[in-house]
Each structure stands twice: as structure tokens, then as C-alpha cells.
């Protein structure tokens, strides 16, 4: 009598092709190998995807900065280098243990988000990340320009933008809307350069420190207003609330105060 083969792989191969056990095992092995390959590809491609996202963000920032009157000259005079830092929004300081490279991982932790109550949630976010990446231009020891990512709810859904502030932390240097879901021909005009051109020079607060910024219902009538968009009142209100939230105490307010005091 032939000796029994105890090699499980050879025993599997010896089974007839119509064997149910062989079919199930082969299907399982193929699925396992495919899953391993997909997981490996995901891990291998993650740095490339991260780099692509970073490149896209830098391109949007470069376009915003280039569109600010006089900014190209200022960048050239200062060496043209924007620095980046992750801010702990709870205290307005540089994060001690989160970097731009680890920011996505940090924000995947629900513990690094703060729930907002109805009185706080001007931008309609529901919750706010505890960390945000900002971009700074320095003139000697002082900050001459800061670029701040914003997000909020418009009429059609979420809006994302980057707002640039001058060194006084009160005067808008420019804005770039990077994502939105607003109605074409109406609210979608927030992405048009002609509308965004009304932002530079707008002041956020009055002399008493009260937040006064808003999108007007029509043409701007004061230094704290930008032009409204006809037929897109709710979009304009969303932009107003987005800016007011992020430049307020629950957003970048502590950071702006620290910069204004020369402590950053």
C-alpha cells in the first residue's frame, strides 16, 4: 500500500477539480492573495497620494498668493518662502506632537475633534478639528501674512477656502475658494476671480474689536463688507458665517491674538 502523503498542499492538488473542498480552498487562497496585494498597493501608494494632495494644496496656495496685489514683490523681497505649521486650535500655539506629515493621522482620531454647540457652530460644521495646518510669511521677526484654511456650510453643501490676512491680523489680503457645491450661475460664482476680488482690503473687526465682516446683499457699503451675489443670499450668508467662525474664539482667534502680540 502506498504511503499516505501528509503534505496538505500536495493533497489539495491531488483532489479532482470538481471537488467542492478544492474549489472552496482555491477560491479562499485566491481571495487572500488578492486582498494582500490590494492592501500592499494601498500602503505603497499612500505616500504618493499624500504627496499629490500636498502638491495640489501648494498649487492653490501659490495661486492665491500670486493673486494678492503686491504679494509677488513681497515674496521676492523676503526670499519667497512660506513656512507651514500645525496649530493646536485649543490654545493657538504650534502643536507639540502633530506635524504636517502626521496631521491626517491625528485627525482620523475622533478624540482630536471638538463638538460644537448651537451657539458656537456658526459655520454649521457640527464639530471642529483640534489641529489645522496654516501658512506663514515672515518679515524679520514678525508675521506679515498668514494663510488660513476655512470650511463651512453653504446653500448646497460644504465649502472650503483659504483666507489670507495681512500682518495686522485684521485686513483680508485675499481669498481662494477651493471646493464647494453651490448652484451653477448663482452661488457657484464664489469661485470666480471677479467676486473674490472684492475681499482684499476688507477689515474683519471695528475699532472696538467686534467682528463686523459680512457678505452684503448687494454691493459692499463699508470697509467690513464684500459684494453680495445676486440670487445667492444663502451662499453669501454661509461665507459670512464661515469667516466669522474661523476668525473667532473657537477657530483661529487665539492664534491671531498671539501673532498680534508678537508671541508667535
GROMACS .gro file of C-alpha atoms in nm:
model
  264
    1UNK     CA    1   0.000   0.000   0.000
    2UNK     CA    2   0.137   0.346  -0.093
    3UNK     CA    3   0.242   0.570   0.194
    4UNK     CA    4  -0.002   0.849   0.275
    5UNK     CA    5   0.112   1.193   0.167
    6UNK     CA    6   0.088   1.430   0.466
    7UNK     CA    7   0.176   1.743   0.267
    8UNK     CA    8  -0.152   1.945   0.270
    9UNK     CA    9  -0.063   2.136  -0.048
   10UNK     CA   10   0.006   1.819  -0.245
   11UNK     CA   11  -0.310   1.660  -0.104
   12UNK     CA   12  -0.509   1.964  -0.220
   13UNK     CA   13  -0.362   1.946  -0.569
   14UNK     CA   14  -0.437   1.574  -0.584
   15UNK     CA   15  -0.809   1.632  -0.534
   16UNK     CA   16  -1.022   1.620  -0.850
   17UNK     CA   17  -1.107   1.961  -0.999
   18UNK     CA   18  -1.477   1.909  -0.940
   19UNK     CA   19  -1.414   1.860  -0.567
   20UNK     CA   20  -1.612   2.111  -0.361
   21UNK     CA   21  -1.339   2.128  -0.097
   22UNK     CA   22  -1.076   2.204  -0.361
   23UNK     CA   23  -1.294   2.474  -0.519
   24UNK     CA   24  -1.360   2.641  -0.184
   25UNK     CA   25  -0.997   2.629  -0.074
   26UNK     CA   26  -0.864   2.760  -0.406
   27UNK     CA   27  -1.120   3.043  -0.402
   28UNK     CA   28  -1.018   3.129  -0.045
   29UNK     CA   29  -0.648   3.130  -0.133
   30UNK     CA   30  -0.704   3.347  -0.441
   31UNK     CA   31  -0.911   3.592  -0.234
   32UNK     CA   32  -0.645   3.604   0.037
   33UNK     CA   33  -0.368   3.670  -0.214
   34UNK     CA   34  -0.573   3.943  -0.386
   35UNK     CA   35  -0.654   4.107  -0.053
   36UNK     CA   36  -0.287   4.105   0.041
   37UNK     CA   37  -0.194   4.260  -0.293
   38UNK     CA   38  -0.458   4.532  -0.261
   39UNK     CA   39  -0.350   4.610   0.095
   40UNK     CA   40   0.012   4.621  -0.011
   41UNK     CA   41  -0.068   4.852  -0.301
   42UNK     CA   42  -0.267   5.081  -0.071
   43UNK     CA   43   0.021   5.107   0.173
   44UNK     CA   44   0.273   5.157  -0.107
   45UNK     CA   45   0.065   5.426  -0.281
   46UNK     CA   46  -0.029   5.618   0.035
   47UNK     CA   47   0.286   5.835   0.035
   48UNK     CA   48   0.228   5.915  -0.333
   49UNK     CA   49  -0.137   6.008  -0.268
   50UNK     CA   50  -0.033   6.222   0.029
   51UNK     CA   51   0.231   6.393  -0.181
   52UNK     CA   52  -0.022   6.459  -0.459
   53UNK     CA   53  -0.268   6.615  -0.213
   54UNK     CA   54   0.010   6.828  -0.069
   55UNK     CA   55   0.113   6.939  -0.420
   56UNK     CA   56  -0.246   7.033  -0.505
   57UNK     CA   57  -0.276   7.233  -0.183
   58UNK     CA   58   0.052   7.411  -0.251
   59UNK     CA   59  -0.064   7.494  -0.604
   60UNK     CA   60  -0.386   7.651  -0.468
   61UNK     CA   61  -0.185   7.846  -0.212
   62UNK     CA   62   0.060   7.966  -0.477
   63UNK     CA   63  -0.229   8.081  -0.697
   64UNK     CA   64  -0.385   8.267  -0.405
   65UNK     CA   65  -0.062   8.439  -0.308
   66UNK     CA   66   0.017   8.536  -0.667
   67UNK     CA   67  -0.328   8.695  -0.696
   68UNK     CA   68  -0.276   8.926  -0.399
   69UNK     CA   69  -0.168   9.271  -0.521
   70UNK     CA   70   0.193   9.335  -0.433
   71UNK     CA   71   0.243   8.990  -0.284
   72UNK     CA   72   0.475   8.863  -0.556
   73UNK     CA   73   0.709   9.155  -0.482
   74UNK     CA   74   0.686   9.094  -0.108
   75UNK     CA   75   0.767   8.725  -0.153
   76UNK     CA   76   1.060   8.808  -0.377
   77UNK     CA   77   1.199   9.058  -0.126
   78UNK     CA   78   1.163   8.814   0.161
   79UNK     CA   79   1.303   8.516  -0.025
   80UNK     CA   80   0.964   8.391  -0.136
   81UNK     CA   81   0.932   8.125   0.133
   82UNK     CA   82   0.608   8.043   0.308
   83UNK     CA   83   0.656   7.834   0.618
   84UNK     CA   84   0.391   7.591   0.740
   85UNK     CA   85   0.297   7.482   1.089
   86UNK     CA   86   0.021   7.278   1.252
   87UNK     CA   87  -0.172   7.480   1.507
   88UNK     CA   88  -0.341   7.346   1.817
   89UNK     CA   89  -0.666   7.540   1.788
   90UNK     CA   90  -0.743   7.496   2.157
   91UNK     CA   91  -0.463   7.734   2.257
   92UNK     CA   92  -0.349   7.892   1.930
   93UNK     CA   93   0.002   7.756   1.962
   94UNK     CA   94   0.215   7.531   1.743
   95UNK     CA   95   0.118   7.169   1.806
   96UNK     CA   96   0.377   6.986   2.013
   97UNK     CA   97   0.320   6.640   1.870
   98UNK     CA   98   0.146   6.686   1.533
   99UNK     CA   99   0.327   6.782   1.211
  100UNK     CA  100   0.201   6.839   0.856
  101UNK     CA  101   0.309   6.481   0.778
  102UNK     CA  102   0.110   6.334   1.068
  103UNK     CA  103  -0.191   6.569   1.057
  104UNK     CA  104  -0.418   6.333   0.859
  105UNK     CA  105  -0.345   6.050   1.102
  106UNK     CA  106  -0.415   6.276   1.400
  107UNK     CA  107  -0.749   6.388   1.258
  108UNK     CA  108  -0.854   6.027   1.198
  109UNK     CA  109  -0.878   6.000   1.578
  110UNK     CA  110  -1.226   6.115   1.695
  111UNK     CA  111  -1.060   6.232   2.016
  112UNK     CA  112  -0.892   6.514   1.822
  113UNK     CA  113  -1.222   6.678   1.733
  114UNK     CA  114  -1.433   6.914   1.943
  115UNK     CA  115  -1.814   6.907   1.930
  116UNK     CA  116  -1.973   7.248   1.881
  117UNK     CA  117  -2.299   7.352   2.043
  118UNK     CA  118  -2.558   7.553   1.853
  119UNK     CA  119  -2.430   7.884   1.987
  120UNK     CA  120  -2.075   7.814   1.875
  121UNK     CA  121  -2.142   7.645   1.542
  122UNK     CA  122  -2.174   7.949   1.317
  123UNK     CA  123  -2.029   7.761   1.018
  124UNK     CA  124  -2.264   7.462   1.052
  125UNK     CA  125  -1.984   7.210   1.097
  126UNK     CA  126  -2.111   7.016   1.396
  127UNK     CA  127  -1.756   6.962   1.514
  128UNK     CA  128  -1.419   7.130   1.470
  129UNK     CA  129  -1.077   6.967   1.432
  130UNK     CA  130  -0.839   7.042   1.717
  131UNK     CA  131  -0.550   7.085   1.473
  132UNK     CA  132  -0.512   7.281   1.150
  133UNK     CA  133  -0.225   7.349   0.912
  134UNK     CA  134  -0.160   7.718   0.844
  135UNK     CA  135   0.096   7.901   0.629
  136UNK     CA  136   0.303   8.200   0.735
  137UNK     CA  137   0.516   8.461   0.566
  138UNK     CA  138   0.759   8.639   0.797
  139UNK     CA  139   0.921   8.980   0.765
  140UNK     CA  140   1.209   8.959   1.007
  141UNK     CA  141   1.069   8.854   1.345
  142UNK     CA  142   0.708   8.942   1.262
  143UNK     CA  143   0.441   8.766   1.058
  144UNK     CA  144   0.346   8.971   0.751
  145UNK     CA  145   0.093   8.728   0.602
  146UNK     CA  146  -0.097   8.425   0.727
  147UNK     CA  147  -0.299   8.181   0.515
  148UNK     CA  148  -0.582   8.005   0.695
  149UNK     CA  149  -0.789   7.711   0.567
  150UNK     CA  150  -1.164   7.761   0.626
  151UNK     CA  151  -1.467   7.534   0.591
  152UNK     CA  152  -1.840   7.580   0.638
  153UNK     CA  153  -2.185   7.507   0.504
  154UNK     CA  154  -2.323   7.693   0.205
  155UNK     CA  155  -2.659   7.657   0.034
  156UNK     CA  156  -2.564   7.336  -0.150
  157UNK     CA  157  -2.324   7.179   0.097
  158UNK     CA  158  -1.974   7.214   0.229
  159UNK     CA  159  -1.747   7.499   0.120
  160UNK     CA  160  -1.369   7.509   0.163
  161UNK     CA  161  -1.149   7.814   0.120
  162UNK     CA  162  -0.811   7.963   0.207
  163UNK     CA  163  -0.817   8.313   0.354
  164UNK     CA  164  -0.507   8.535   0.356
  165UNK     CA  165  -0.468   8.801   0.626
  166UNK     CA  166  -0.222   9.089   0.637
  167UNK     CA  167   0.019   9.132   0.927
  168UNK     CA  168  -0.231   9.330   1.134
  169UNK     CA  169  -0.442   9.011   1.152
  170UNK     CA  170  -0.748   9.219   1.069
  171UNK     CA  171  -0.717   9.308   0.700
  172UNK     CA  172  -0.802   9.049   0.435
  173UNK     CA  173  -0.534   9.014   0.168
  174UNK     CA  174  -0.726   8.765  -0.047
  175UNK     CA  175  -0.936   8.451  -0.060
  176UNK     CA  176  -0.940   8.136  -0.272
  177UNK     CA  177  -1.243   7.906  -0.271
  178UNK     CA  178  -1.107   7.555  -0.316
  179UNK     CA  179  -1.425   7.343  -0.303
  180UNK     CA  180  -1.800   7.399  -0.299
  181UNK     CA  181  -2.135   7.252  -0.404
  182UNK     CA  182  -2.322   7.574  -0.479
  183UNK     CA  183  -2.572   7.627  -0.763
  184UNK     CA  184  -2.410   7.694  -1.104
  185UNK     CA  185  -2.465   8.050  -1.217
  186UNK     CA  186  -2.568   8.163  -0.869
  187UNK     CA  187  -2.381   8.059  -0.554
  188UNK     CA  188  -2.111   7.893  -0.764
  189UNK     CA  189  -1.991   8.242  -0.852
  190UNK     CA  190  -1.796   8.238  -0.525
  191UNK     CA  191  -1.519   8.064  -0.720
  192UNK     CA  192  -1.497   8.348  -0.973
  193UNK     CA  193  -1.197   8.577  -0.956
  194UNK     CA  194  -1.419   8.880  -1.013
  195UNK     CA  195  -1.614   8.813  -0.691
  196UNK     CA  196  -1.309   8.720  -0.486
  197UNK     CA  197  -1.151   9.049  -0.595
  198UNK     CA  198  -1.382   9.235  -0.353
  199UNK     CA  199  -1.210   9.076  -0.050
  200UNK     CA  200  -0.865   9.242  -0.041
  201UNK     CA  201  -0.864   9.541   0.195
  202UNK     CA  202  -1.178   9.430   0.380
  203UNK     CA  203  -1.145   9.461   0.758
  204UNK     CA  204  -1.275   9.193   0.991
  205UNK     CA  205  -1.332   9.395   1.308
  206UNK     CA  206  -1.414   9.751   1.401
  207UNK     CA  207  -1.201   9.970   1.627
  208UNK     CA  208  -1.366   9.816   1.931
  209UNK     CA  209  -1.264   9.465   1.829
  210UNK     CA  210  -1.614   9.350   1.734
  211UNK     CA  211  -1.637   9.113   1.436
  212UNK     CA  212  -1.814   9.305   1.160
  213UNK     CA  213  -1.725   9.112   0.843
  214UNK     CA  214  -2.013   9.009   0.621
  215UNK     CA  215  -2.112   8.944   0.262
  216UNK     CA  216  -2.357   9.219   0.168
  217UNK     CA  217  -2.690   9.155  -0.003
  218UNK     CA  218  -2.578   9.381  -0.288
  219UNK     CA  219  -2.272   9.599  -0.343
  220UNK     CA  220  -2.050   9.643  -0.037
  221UNK     CA  221  -2.127   9.963   0.152
  222UNK     CA  222  -1.844   9.973   0.404
  223UNK     CA  223  -1.493   9.858   0.485
  224UNK     CA  224  -1.625   9.548   0.663
  225UNK     CA  225  -1.834   9.419   0.370
  226UNK     CA  226  -1.769   9.237   0.044
  227UNK     CA  227  -2.004   9.237  -0.254
  228UNK     CA  228  -2.302   9.005  -0.243
  229UNK     CA  229  -2.407   8.774  -0.526
  230UNK     CA  230  -2.750   8.838  -0.676
  231UNK     CA  231  -2.982   8.542  -0.613
  232UNK     CA  232  -2.737   8.369  -0.377
  233UNK     CA  233  -2.825   8.516  -0.038
  234UNK     CA  234  -2.785   8.185   0.146
  235UNK     CA  235  -2.444   8.124  -0.009
  236UNK     CA  236  -2.334   8.471   0.098
  237UNK     CA  237  -2.464   8.406   0.450
  238UNK     CA  238  -2.269   8.080   0.456
  239UNK     CA  239  -1.947   8.262   0.362
  240UNK     CA  240  -2.015   8.526   0.628
  241UNK     CA  241  -2.069   8.266   0.898
  242UNK     CA  242  -1.771   8.060   0.785
  243UNK     CA  243  -1.534   8.356   0.810
  244UNK     CA  244  -1.680   8.474   1.140
  245UNK     CA  245  -1.648   8.129   1.296
  246UNK     CA  246  -1.292   8.056   1.190
  247UNK     CA  247  -1.164   8.405   1.274
  248UNK     CA  248  -1.341   8.393   1.610
  249UNK     CA  249  -1.257   8.241   1.951
  250UNK     CA  250  -1.345   7.884   1.853
  251UNK     CA  251  -1.132   7.896   1.538
  252UNK     CA  252  -0.808   8.084   1.474
  253UNK     CA  253  -0.884   8.364   1.720
  254UNK     CA  254  -0.625   8.254   1.980
  255UNK     CA  255  -0.361   8.219   1.707
  256UNK     CA  256  -0.433   8.565   1.564
  257UNK     CA  257  -0.416   8.718   1.912
  258UNK     CA  258  -0.078   8.552   1.973
  259UNK     CA  259   0.057   8.678   1.640
  260UNK     CA  260  -0.078   9.027   1.708
  261UNK     CA  261   0.105   9.029   2.044
  262UNK     CA  262   0.427   8.923   1.872
  263UNK     CA  263   0.431   8.589   2.057
  264UNK     CA  264   0.430   8.362   1.753
   0.00000   0.00000   0.00000
